[in-house]
């Protein structure tokens, strides 16, 4: 009786499953290239920021990416926490123009022009476009996403970013490219609206590091890891101390427990 | 238990008017507990500790969180970046949520393995299920608050489920939304409920403990306590054991918090909500995955297959019913399980069925994370069917037909005679 029920149940289950399978189209898994793993100083229990690299990364971002991408969650003052000197930060901020707000006559615009003032350390890093529509208009309809959380907002973020930036190739023959698109096997769908942003010697590093595409991709990614998780270094340092404490503390608690229970037997 | 007399005059004064010290003495000091509880019995108190952690960190987050669609995402990032130790508070809250579910899932499976839900602990179990439901609601509401892509689209999918309620469906959904789509009123409402529910859980936990303390803990042997020799006072034995368990738990919990804080998260939720862009895969948090798999397992042509049904149920409705049923059926588990023997230790057939059921839920969880198509869908359907088959068909039948092993005479006889069970309690 038990067996019969089992068999009947199993057959109905199979029936249900198979009729279902016929009606659902089997979608080909999107074949996206798998990003190779790079070494990041931020990896592991003792991960830290390489300040020199962050400075180089900021240089790549500000000289190349910043013409299209914002990092809208960052303030200029954050760059000082990143490792730039206060004077440098002041200078960088002052190069930007921020809305000065209403003047004493209550005007925000003068002859249709926004009234601006030089940026200060407490300002947010100014975005290249005033809004998404302007950004799309300037990029053939595509939206360059904000980069402040990029390494957290993609699976395997850092490696993906590096692979994406170094992964531009000619499209394989037979691959149908849409207009204004670039072939990149790491991007879902393999076509990306962003043209290859990096080329050798695209920037000139002050510290003499050779600006290869690979180097710049690593540096700008390191910068973006910092931008996404500025607390990372503090977090891991604190974590190591907390773990050391907890391991000793728990060992003690275990000893206490053994001691207490020893009386029982 | 006699009422103790307190030496400290202040304690005495208070206790005479409000016997709180006596109460605590009964509840967590002298409280008689079976001497053989193993480490699976740690997870109840761990869940209680996390509940407190969640409420504490949650209140601190709420001080800086802004429940408005145009500011919620940024306010969370402000907490992460500009509030002192805001990242710690938020990561504790986020990972605490996952830890809470891990502990409660272990706690529930412990109950199933050792038959803890059986007479006279049925209500204790049922209150537990209500706690579980309230936890799921709280977690879902909380996930919406940071207003990322998964927040928005998860909220859209889940609130839409209520549209299948007959007659009132539309009205309920519009009330949840506070409008005609997930939007600012929804976010406000969800924040309010997310703040409220943990306190309801807190109250439920007290009722849970009240029921627990009425008949006391069961134990790995599943036989009743017969005398003083079977019991030990909660303090210092289980306070010490729980404290040690708490230490191990903290290592795991804080390990994730400090070194892999986004391990349980979905990268898409670091993209601000955008009603115009649907993510390629909408996946809920990991702890909902088995139920999500059940929701999507019901075929479109469910009605054709089960043509015998007197009423026509659309596939979506059937899916929602299956999902809710998969949780609600647990409410009657004490009666579905017909075995007189509690512990799987003495139930050779149930032992295997338990582990099959456990594996089945793991498979469901795996399937819940995959797109509902092809082989995944098939496996999801089989696993869903097995889930119900186990609870509704196997549980009653096994209880009737299984030949159980002989039970020991008493807990102390089993654990102190140097028998093979002696290790249980240590
Ligand atoms: C907020 C969540 C919960 C908290 C804080 C909590 C707390 C506790 C505590 C402290 C105990 C005693 C220690 C132990 O036996 O592990 C306990 C026992 C128990 N809980 Fe829970 N619980 C929670 C959720 C649940 C859920 C969701 C269920 C089941 C659906 C459940 C079912 C039980 C049962 C059956 C017992 C008695 C176990 C036995 O004595 O064999 N609990 N709970």
Short mmCIF file of N, CA and C and ligand atoms in Angstrom, two decimals, chain B residues 41 44-45 47-48 100 104 107-108 110 116 124-125 128-129 131-132 201 205 208-209 212 217-218, ligand 1:
data_model
loop_
_atom_site.label_atom_id
_atom_site.label_comp_id
_atom_site.label_asym_id
_atom_site.label_seq_id
_atom_site.Cartn_x
_atom_site.Cartn_y
_atom_site.Cartn_z
N UNK B 41 20.92 22.25 20.75
CA UNK B 41 20.01 23.00 21.63
C UNK B 41 20.52 24.42 21.91
N UNK B 44 18.44 27.99 19.88
CA UNK B 44 17.34 28.82 20.36
C UNK B 44 17.85 30.06 21.05
N UNK B 45 18.77 29.88 21.99
CA UNK B 45 19.26 31.05 22.71
C UNK B 45 20.07 31.95 21.77
N UNK B 47 19.40 32.45 18.63
CA UNK B 47 18.41 33.24 17.88
C UNK B 47 17.95 34.42 18.74
N UNK B 48 17.77 34.16 20.03
CA UNK B 48 17.36 35.24 20.93
C UNK B 48 18.40 36.35 20.99
N UNK B 100 20.51 35.10 11.66
CA UNK B 100 19.23 34.83 12.31
C UNK B 100 18.55 33.65 11.61
N UNK B 104 17.74 29.95 13.01
CA UNK B 104 16.37 29.49 13.13
C UNK B 104 16.12 28.27 12.25
N UNK B 107 17.49 25.51 14.17
CA UNK B 107 16.56 25.33 15.29
C UNK B 107 15.33 24.52 14.85
N UNK B 108 14.80 24.84 13.68
CA UNK B 108 13.60 24.15 13.19
C UNK B 108 13.94 22.70 12.81
N UNK B 110 16.34 20.96 13.97
CA UNK B 110 16.57 20.27 15.24
C UNK B 110 15.23 19.74 15.76
N UNK B 116 10.70 17.41 18.53
CA UNK B 116 10.42 18.32 19.65
C UNK B 116 8.99 18.85 19.64
N UNK B 124 4.13 25.26 21.46
CA UNK B 124 5.48 25.82 21.41
C UNK B 124 5.96 25.86 19.96
N UNK B 125 5.75 24.76 19.28
CA UNK B 125 6.13 24.65 17.87
C UNK B 125 5.34 25.63 17.00
N UNK B 128 6.46 28.97 17.33
CA UNK B 128 7.71 29.05 16.58
C UNK B 128 7.47 29.35 15.11
N UNK B 129 6.50 28.67 14.52
CA UNK B 129 6.21 28.91 13.10
C UNK B 129 5.73 30.34 12.90
N UNK B 131 6.65 32.84 14.69
CA UNK B 131 7.87 33.65 14.76
C UNK B 131 8.57 33.63 13.41
N UNK B 132 8.65 32.44 12.84
CA UNK B 132 9.31 32.28 11.54
C UNK B 132 8.61 33.13 10.48
N UNK B 201 7.86 40.14 17.18
CA UNK B 201 8.65 38.91 17.31
C UNK B 201 9.13 38.76 18.75
N UNK B 205 8.45 35.68 21.11
CA UNK B 205 9.52 34.89 21.72
C UNK B 205 9.22 34.66 23.20
N UNK B 208 6.72 32.03 23.36
CA UNK B 208 7.45 30.81 23.01
C UNK B 208 8.15 30.26 24.26
N UNK B 209 8.81 31.15 24.98
CA UNK B 209 9.56 30.71 26.16
C UNK B 209 8.62 30.33 27.31
N UNK B 212 7.67 26.99 26.49
CA UNK B 212 8.83 26.11 26.70
C UNK B 212 8.99 25.78 28.18
N UNK B 217 12.42 21.80 28.24
CA UNK B 217 13.01 21.33 26.99
C UNK B 217 12.82 19.84 26.83
N UNK B 218 12.67 19.43 25.58
CA UNK B 218 12.78 18.01 25.27
C UNK B 218 14.28 17.70 25.26
C1 LIG C 1 13.08 34.49 16.96
C2 LIG C 1 13.21 33.25 16.81
C3 LIG C 1 13.27 32.21 17.94
C4 LIG C 1 13.82 32.33 19.17
C5 LIG C 1 14.52 33.54 19.75
C6 LIG C 1 13.63 31.05 19.82
C7 LIG C 1 14.05 30.76 21.10
C8 LIG C 1 14.00 29.50 21.67
C9 LIG C 1 14.74 29.11 22.85
C10 LIG C 1 15.67 30.03 23.66
C11 LIG C 1 14.48 27.79 23.09
C12 LIG C 1 15.11 26.90 24.14
C13 LIG C 1 16.50 26.44 23.68
C14 LIG C 1 16.40 25.43 22.56
O1 LIG C 1 15.71 24.41 22.73
O2 LIG C 1 17.05 25.63 21.50
C15 LIG C 1 13.54 27.36 22.08
C16 LIG C 1 12.99 26.08 21.99
C17 LIG C 1 12.17 25.65 20.96
N1 LIG C 1 11.83 26.35 19.81
FE1 LIG C 1 12.35 28.25 19.41
N2 LIG C 1 12.95 30.19 18.97
C18 LIG C 1 12.73 30.87 17.82
C19 LIG C 1 12.07 30.40 16.72
C20 LIG C 1 11.51 29.11 16.62
C21 LIG C 1 10.89 28.60 15.45
C22 LIG C 1 10.76 29.37 14.14
C23 LIG C 1 10.47 27.31 15.75
C24 LIG C 1 9.76 26.25 14.92
C25 LIG C 1 8.98 26.43 13.99
C26 LIG C 1 10.81 27.04 17.11
C27 LIG C 1 10.54 25.87 17.79
C28 LIG C 1 11.04 25.54 19.04
C29 LIG C 1 10.81 24.28 19.71
C30 LIG C 1 9.97 23.11 19.20
C31 LIG C 1 11.54 24.35 20.93
C32 LIG C 1 11.65 23.26 22.00
C33 LIG C 1 12.80 22.39 21.62
C34 LIG C 1 13.01 21.23 22.56
O3 LIG C 1 12.95 21.46 23.77
O4 LIG C 1 13.24 20.13 22.07
N3 LIG C 1 11.46 28.16 17.60
N4 LIG C 1 13.28 28.42 21.22
#
